[in-house]
Short mmCIF file of C-alpha atoms in Angstrom, two decimals:
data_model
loop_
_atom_site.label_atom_id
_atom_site.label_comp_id
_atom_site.label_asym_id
_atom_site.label_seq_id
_atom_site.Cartn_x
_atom_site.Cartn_y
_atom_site.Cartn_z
CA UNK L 1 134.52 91.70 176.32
CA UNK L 2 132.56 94.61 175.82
CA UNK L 3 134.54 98.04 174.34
CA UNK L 4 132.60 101.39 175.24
CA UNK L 5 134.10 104.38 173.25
CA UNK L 6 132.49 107.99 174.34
CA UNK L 7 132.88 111.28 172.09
CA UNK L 8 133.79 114.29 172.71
CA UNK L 9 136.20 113.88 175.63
CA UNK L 10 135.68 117.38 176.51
CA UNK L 11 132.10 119.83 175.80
CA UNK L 12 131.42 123.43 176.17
CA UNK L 13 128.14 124.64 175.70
CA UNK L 14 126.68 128.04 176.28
CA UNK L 15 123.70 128.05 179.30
CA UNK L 16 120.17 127.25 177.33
CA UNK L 17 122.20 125.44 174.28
CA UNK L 18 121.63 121.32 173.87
CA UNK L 19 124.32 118.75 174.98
CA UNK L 20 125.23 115.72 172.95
CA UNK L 21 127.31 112.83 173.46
CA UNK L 22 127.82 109.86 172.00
CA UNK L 23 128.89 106.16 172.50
CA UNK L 24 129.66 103.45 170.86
CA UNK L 25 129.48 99.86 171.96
CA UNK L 26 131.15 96.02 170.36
CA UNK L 27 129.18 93.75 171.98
CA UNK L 28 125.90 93.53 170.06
CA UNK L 29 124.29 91.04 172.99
CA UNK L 30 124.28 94.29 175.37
CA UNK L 31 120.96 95.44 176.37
CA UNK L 32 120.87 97.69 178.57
CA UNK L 33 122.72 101.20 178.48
CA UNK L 34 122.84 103.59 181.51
CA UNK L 35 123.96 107.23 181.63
CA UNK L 36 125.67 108.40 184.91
CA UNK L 37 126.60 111.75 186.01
CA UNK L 38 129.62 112.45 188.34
CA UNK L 39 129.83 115.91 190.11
CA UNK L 40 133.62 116.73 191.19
CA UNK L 41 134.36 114.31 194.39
CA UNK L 42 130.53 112.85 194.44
CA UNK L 43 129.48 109.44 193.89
CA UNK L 44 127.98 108.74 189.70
CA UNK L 45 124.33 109.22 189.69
CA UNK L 46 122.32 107.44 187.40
CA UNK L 47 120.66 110.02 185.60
CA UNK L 48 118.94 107.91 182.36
CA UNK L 49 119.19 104.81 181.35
CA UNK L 50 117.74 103.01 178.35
CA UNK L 51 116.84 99.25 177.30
CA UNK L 52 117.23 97.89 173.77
CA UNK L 53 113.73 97.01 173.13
CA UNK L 54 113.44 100.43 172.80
CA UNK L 55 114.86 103.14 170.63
CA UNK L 56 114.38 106.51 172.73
CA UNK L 57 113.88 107.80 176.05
CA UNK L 58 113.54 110.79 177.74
CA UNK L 59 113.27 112.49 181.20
CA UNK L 60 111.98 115.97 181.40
CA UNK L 61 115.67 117.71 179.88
CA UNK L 62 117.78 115.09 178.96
CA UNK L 63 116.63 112.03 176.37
CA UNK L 64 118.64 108.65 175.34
CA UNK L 65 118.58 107.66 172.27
CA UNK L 66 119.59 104.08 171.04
CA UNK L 67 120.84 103.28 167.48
CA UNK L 68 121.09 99.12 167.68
CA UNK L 69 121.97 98.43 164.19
CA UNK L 70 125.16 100.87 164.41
CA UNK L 71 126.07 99.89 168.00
CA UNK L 72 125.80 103.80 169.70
CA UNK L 73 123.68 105.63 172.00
CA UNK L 74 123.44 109.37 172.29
CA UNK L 75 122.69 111.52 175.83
CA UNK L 76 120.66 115.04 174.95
CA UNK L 77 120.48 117.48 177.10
CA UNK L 78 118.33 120.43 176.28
CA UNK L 79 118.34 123.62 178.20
CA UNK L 80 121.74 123.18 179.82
CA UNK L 81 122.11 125.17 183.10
CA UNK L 82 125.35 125.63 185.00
CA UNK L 83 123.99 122.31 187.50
CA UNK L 84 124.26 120.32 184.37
CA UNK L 85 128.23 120.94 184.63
CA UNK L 86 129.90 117.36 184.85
CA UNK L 87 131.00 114.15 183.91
CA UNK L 88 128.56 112.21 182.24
CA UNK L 89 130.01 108.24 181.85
CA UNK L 90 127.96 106.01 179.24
CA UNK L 91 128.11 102.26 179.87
CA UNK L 92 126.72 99.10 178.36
CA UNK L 93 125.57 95.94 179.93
CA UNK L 94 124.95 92.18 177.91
CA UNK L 95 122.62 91.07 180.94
CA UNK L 96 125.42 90.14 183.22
CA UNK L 97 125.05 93.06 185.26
CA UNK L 98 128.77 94.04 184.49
CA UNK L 99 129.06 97.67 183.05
CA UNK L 100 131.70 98.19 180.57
CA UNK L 101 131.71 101.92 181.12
CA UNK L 102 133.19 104.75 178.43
CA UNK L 103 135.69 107.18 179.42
CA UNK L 104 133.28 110.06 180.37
CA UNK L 105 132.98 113.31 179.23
CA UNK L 106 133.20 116.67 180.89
CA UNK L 107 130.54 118.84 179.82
CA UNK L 108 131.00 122.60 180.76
CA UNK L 109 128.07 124.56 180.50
CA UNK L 110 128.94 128.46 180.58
CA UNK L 111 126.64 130.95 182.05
CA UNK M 1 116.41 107.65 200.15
CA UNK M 2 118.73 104.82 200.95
CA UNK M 3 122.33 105.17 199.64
CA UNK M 4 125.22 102.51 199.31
CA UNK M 5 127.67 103.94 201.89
CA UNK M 6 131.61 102.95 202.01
CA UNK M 7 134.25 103.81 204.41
CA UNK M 8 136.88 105.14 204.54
CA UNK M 9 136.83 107.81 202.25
CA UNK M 10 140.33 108.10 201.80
CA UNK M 11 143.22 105.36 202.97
CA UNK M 12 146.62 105.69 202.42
CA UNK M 13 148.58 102.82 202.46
CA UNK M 14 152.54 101.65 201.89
CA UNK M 15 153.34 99.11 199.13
CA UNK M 16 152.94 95.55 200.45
CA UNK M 17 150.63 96.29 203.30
CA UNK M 18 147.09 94.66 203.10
CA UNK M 19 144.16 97.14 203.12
CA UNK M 20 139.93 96.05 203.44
CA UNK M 21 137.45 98.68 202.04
CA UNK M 22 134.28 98.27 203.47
CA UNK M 23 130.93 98.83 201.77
CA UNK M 24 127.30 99.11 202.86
CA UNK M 25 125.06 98.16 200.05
CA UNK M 26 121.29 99.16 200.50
CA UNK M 27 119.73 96.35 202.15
CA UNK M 28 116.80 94.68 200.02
CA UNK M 29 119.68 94.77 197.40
CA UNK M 30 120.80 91.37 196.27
CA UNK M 31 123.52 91.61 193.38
CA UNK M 32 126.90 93.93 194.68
CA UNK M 33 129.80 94.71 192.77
CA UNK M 34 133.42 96.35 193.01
CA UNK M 35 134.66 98.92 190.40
CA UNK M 36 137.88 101.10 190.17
CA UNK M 37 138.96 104.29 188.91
CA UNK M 38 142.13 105.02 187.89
CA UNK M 39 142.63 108.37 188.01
CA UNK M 40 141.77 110.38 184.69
CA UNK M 41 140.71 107.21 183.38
CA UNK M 42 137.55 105.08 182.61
CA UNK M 43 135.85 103.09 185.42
CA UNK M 44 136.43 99.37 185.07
CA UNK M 45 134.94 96.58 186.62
CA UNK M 46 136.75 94.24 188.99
CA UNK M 47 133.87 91.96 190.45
CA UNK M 48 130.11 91.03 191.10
CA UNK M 49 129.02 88.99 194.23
CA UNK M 50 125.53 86.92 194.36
CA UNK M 51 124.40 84.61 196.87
CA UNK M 52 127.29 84.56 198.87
CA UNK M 53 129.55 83.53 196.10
CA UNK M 54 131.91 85.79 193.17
CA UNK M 55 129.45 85.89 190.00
CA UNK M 56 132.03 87.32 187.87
CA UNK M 57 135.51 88.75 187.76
CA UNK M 58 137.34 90.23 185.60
CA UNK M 59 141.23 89.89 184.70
CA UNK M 60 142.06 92.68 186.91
CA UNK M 61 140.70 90.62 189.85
CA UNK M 62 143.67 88.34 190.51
CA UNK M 63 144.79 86.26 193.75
CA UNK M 64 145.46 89.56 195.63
CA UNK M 65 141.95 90.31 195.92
CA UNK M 66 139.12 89.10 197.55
CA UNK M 67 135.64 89.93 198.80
CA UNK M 68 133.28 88.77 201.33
CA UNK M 69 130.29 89.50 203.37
CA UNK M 70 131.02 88.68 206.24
CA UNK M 71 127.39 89.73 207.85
CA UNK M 72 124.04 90.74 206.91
CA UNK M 73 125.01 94.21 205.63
CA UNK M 74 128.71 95.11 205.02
CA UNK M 75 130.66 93.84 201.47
CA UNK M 76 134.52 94.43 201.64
CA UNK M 77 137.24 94.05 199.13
CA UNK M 78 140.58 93.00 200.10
CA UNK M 79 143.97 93.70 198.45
CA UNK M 80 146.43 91.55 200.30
CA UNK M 81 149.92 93.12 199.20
CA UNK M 82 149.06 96.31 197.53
CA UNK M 83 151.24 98.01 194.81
CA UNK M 84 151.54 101.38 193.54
CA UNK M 85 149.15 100.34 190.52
CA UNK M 86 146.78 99.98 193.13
CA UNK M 87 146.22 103.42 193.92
CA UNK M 88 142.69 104.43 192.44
CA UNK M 89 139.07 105.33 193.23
CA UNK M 90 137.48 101.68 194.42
CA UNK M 91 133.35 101.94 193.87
CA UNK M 92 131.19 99.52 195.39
CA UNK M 93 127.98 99.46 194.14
CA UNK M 94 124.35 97.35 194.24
CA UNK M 95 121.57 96.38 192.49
CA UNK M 96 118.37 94.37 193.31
CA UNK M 97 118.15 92.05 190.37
CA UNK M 98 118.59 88.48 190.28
CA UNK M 99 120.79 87.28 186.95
CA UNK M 100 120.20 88.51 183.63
CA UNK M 101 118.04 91.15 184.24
CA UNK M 102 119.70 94.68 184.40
CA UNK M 103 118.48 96.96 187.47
CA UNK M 104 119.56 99.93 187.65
CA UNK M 105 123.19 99.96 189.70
CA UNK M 106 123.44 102.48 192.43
CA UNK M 107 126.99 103.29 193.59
CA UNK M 108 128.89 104.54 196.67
CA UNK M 109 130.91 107.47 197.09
CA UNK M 110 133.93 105.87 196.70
CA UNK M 111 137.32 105.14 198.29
CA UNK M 112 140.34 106.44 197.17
CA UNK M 113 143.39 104.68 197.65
CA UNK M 114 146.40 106.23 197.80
CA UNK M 115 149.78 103.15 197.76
CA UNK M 116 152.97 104.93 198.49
#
């Protein structure tokens, strides 16, 4: 099945610095590849998500870019801000609407 | 906005003793699913429904669980005899697509189960 690997585990980033993380994925039939962010004891929020007929996308501060040749996706965030403190899960999807999600990384963004 | 809702928020239960987490999925949603977190660890999969029928399980997803809807809007999972490697965050979580096309997945706030 599907292996998601996320990188760093673990981000600190000064308020108004960029954000980047990055996943890998095995399964080249996935296609689709949503971003989720988790805020201590709240439900993951979709926050971005990107298909692989395309390459990039972006939403006001944060972008998605997809890499299909090399299996990974990257989330940017630009302009952090202390809201943008929390964990941010990557996942990957072959059509079957089962996400094989990454281990998630906390991203700390100091004032 | 409408939000998959799933109760209880916490349940504690002793080892052996059945449990049923209930879910809410939004309601013009057609395609719901089960996931788990262990604490500290990755969120996994355990099962999709469609149609009235499991779409797809994975190996965690043995004979001690099962899921039904057993009216127009409520999804529960089962675990018949719990174990301590039960204890974890359970997700439900729905999607309006049919098969093979990937809608977005919007999830619940979660369960946590605590097996003592």
């Amino acid at each position: 099945g599907e292996n998601v690997e996320q990188h760093p585990s673990t981000l600190s980033v000064q308020e108004g610095d960029s954000a980047v993380i990055k996943c890998t994925y095995s399964d080249s039939a996935s296609n689709y590849f949503p971003w989720y962010k988790q805020e201590l004891g709240k439900r993951p929020q979709l926050i971005i998500d990107i298909r692989s007929n395309v390459g990039e996308k972006k939403d006001q501060r944060i972008a998605v870019t997809l890499n299909k040749t090399a299996k990974h996706f990257s989330l940017h965030i630009t302009e952090t801000q202390p809201e943008d403190s929390a964990v941010y899960f990557c996942a990957a999807s072959s059509g079957n609407n089962r996400l094989a999600f990454g281990k998630g990384n906390q991203v700390v963004v100091i004032p | 906005e409408p939000e998959v809702t799933q109760t209880p928020s916490h349940q504690v239960t002793q080892m052996g003793q059945e449990v049923i987490l209930r879910c809410v999925p939004i309601s013009n949603h057609l395609y719901f699913y089960w996931y788990r977190q262990i604490l500290g660890q990755k969120v996994e999969f355990l099962v999709s429904f469609y149609n009235n029928e499991i779409s797809e399980k994975s190996e965690i997803f043995d004979d001690q669980f099962s899921v039904e809807r057993p009216d127009g809007s409520n999804f529960t999972l089962k675990i018949r005899s719990t174990k301590l490697e039960d204890s974890a965050m359970y997700f439900c979580a729905s999607t309006r697509a049919g098969w093979s096309r990937n809608y977005e997945q919007y999830f619940g706030p979660g369960t946590r189960l605590t097996v003592t």
